[in-house]
mmCIF file of C-alpha atoms in Angstrom:
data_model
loop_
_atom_site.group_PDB
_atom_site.id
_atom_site.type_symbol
_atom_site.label_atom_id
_atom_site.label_comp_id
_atom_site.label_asym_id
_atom_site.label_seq_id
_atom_site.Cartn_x
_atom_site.Cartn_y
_atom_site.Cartn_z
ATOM 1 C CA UNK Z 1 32.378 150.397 67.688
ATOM 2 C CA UNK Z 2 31.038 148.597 64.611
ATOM 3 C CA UNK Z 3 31.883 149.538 61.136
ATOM 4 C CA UNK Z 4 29.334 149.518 58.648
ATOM 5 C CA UNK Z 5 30.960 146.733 56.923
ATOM 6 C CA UNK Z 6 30.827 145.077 60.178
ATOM 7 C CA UNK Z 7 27.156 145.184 60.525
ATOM 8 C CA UNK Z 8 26.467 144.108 56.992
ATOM 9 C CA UNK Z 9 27.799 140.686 57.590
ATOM 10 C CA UNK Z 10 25.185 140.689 60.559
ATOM 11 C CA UNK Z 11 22.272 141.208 58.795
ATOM 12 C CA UNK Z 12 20.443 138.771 55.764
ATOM 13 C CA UNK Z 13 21.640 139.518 52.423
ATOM 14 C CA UNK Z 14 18.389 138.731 51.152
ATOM 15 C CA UNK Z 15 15.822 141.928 51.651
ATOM 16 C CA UNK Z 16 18.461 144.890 50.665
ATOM 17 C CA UNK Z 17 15.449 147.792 51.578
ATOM 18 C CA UNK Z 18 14.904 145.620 54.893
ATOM 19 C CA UNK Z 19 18.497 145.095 55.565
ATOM 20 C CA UNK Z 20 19.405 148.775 54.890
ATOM 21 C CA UNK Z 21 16.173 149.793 56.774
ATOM 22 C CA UNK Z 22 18.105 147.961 59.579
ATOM 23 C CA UNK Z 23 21.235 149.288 59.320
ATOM 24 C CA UNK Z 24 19.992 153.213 59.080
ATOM 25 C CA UNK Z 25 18.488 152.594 62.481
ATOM 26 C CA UNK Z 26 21.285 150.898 63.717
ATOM 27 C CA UNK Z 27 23.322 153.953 62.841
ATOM 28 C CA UNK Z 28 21.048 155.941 64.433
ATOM 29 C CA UNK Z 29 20.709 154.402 68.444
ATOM 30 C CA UNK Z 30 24.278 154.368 68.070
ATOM 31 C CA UNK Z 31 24.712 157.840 67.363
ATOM 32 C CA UNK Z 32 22.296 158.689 69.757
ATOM 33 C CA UNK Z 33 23.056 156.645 72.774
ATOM 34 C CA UNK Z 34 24.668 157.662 75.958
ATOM 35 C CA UNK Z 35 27.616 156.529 76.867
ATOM 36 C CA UNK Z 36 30.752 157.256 80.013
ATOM 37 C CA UNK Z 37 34.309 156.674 79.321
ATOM 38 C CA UNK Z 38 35.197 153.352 80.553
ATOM 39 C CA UNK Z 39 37.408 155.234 83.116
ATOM 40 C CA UNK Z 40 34.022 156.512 84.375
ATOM 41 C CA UNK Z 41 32.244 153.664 84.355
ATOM 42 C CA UNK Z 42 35.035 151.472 86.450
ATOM 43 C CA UNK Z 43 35.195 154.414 89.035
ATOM 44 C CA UNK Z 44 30.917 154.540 89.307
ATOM 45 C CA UNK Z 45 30.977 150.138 89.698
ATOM 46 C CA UNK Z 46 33.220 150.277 92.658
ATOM 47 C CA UNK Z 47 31.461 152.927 94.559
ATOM 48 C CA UNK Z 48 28.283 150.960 93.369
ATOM 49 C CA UNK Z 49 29.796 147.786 95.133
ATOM 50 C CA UNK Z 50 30.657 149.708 98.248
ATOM 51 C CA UNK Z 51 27.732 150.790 98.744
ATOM 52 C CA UNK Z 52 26.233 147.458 98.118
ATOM 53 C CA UNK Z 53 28.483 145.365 100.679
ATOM 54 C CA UNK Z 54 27.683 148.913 103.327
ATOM 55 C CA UNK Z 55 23.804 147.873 102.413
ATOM 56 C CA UNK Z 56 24.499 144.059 103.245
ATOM 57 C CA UNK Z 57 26.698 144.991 106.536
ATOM 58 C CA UNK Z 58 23.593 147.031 107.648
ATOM 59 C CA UNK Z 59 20.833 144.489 106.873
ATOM 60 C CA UNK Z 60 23.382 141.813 108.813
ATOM 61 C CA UNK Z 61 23.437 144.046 111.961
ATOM 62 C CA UNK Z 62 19.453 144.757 111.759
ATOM 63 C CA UNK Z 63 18.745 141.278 111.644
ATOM 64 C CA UNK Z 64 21.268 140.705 114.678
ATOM 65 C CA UNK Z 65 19.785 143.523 116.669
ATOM 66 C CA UNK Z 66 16.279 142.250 115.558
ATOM 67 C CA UNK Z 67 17.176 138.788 117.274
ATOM 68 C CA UNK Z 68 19.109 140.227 119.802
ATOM 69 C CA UNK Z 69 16.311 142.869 120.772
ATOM 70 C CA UNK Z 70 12.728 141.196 120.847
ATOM 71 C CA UNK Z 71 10.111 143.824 120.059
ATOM 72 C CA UNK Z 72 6.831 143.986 122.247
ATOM 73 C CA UNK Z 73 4.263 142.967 120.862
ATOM 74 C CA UNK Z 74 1.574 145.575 120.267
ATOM 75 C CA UNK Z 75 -1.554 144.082 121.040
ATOM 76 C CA UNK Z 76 -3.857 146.434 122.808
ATOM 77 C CA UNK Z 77 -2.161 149.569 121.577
ATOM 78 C CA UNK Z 78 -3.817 151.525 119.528
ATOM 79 C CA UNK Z 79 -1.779 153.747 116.933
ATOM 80 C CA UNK Z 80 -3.978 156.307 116.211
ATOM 81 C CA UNK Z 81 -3.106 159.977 116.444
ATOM 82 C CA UNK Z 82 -4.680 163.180 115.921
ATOM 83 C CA UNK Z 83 -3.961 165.956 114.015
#
């Protein structure tokens, strides 16, 4: 996390009111963001990838069965239904 002194070589030394303007709201989204332990965070990225590859190893085997399987085409059927 930045320090304040950190952040004042970041902004212009030129406008003080604008540059502490800056740095109050700086303080501020950084005391109100969210944020997960990095522990967390590593744990919720791998499932994320698993999931991911499982979502590519399906889309693989659709597009296998889709070549594998033709479809019939519907012409002349009508896909209307009643309630």
């Amino acid at each position: 996390m930045f320090l304040l002194m950190d952040l004042l070589l970041f902004l212009p030394k030129t406008n003080l009111k604008m540059r502490k303007t800056a740095i109050e709201k700086l303080l501020f989204a950084a005391k109100e963001s969210v944020s997960k332990p990095l522990e967390q965070l590593s744990r919720e990225l791998f499932l994320l990838k698993q999931k991911l590859k499982a979502y590519d190893w399906h889309n693989q085997n659709i597009a296998l069965y889709n070549k594998e399987i033709p479809l019939p085409s519907n012409r002349g059927i009508s896909f209307t239904h009643r309630l």
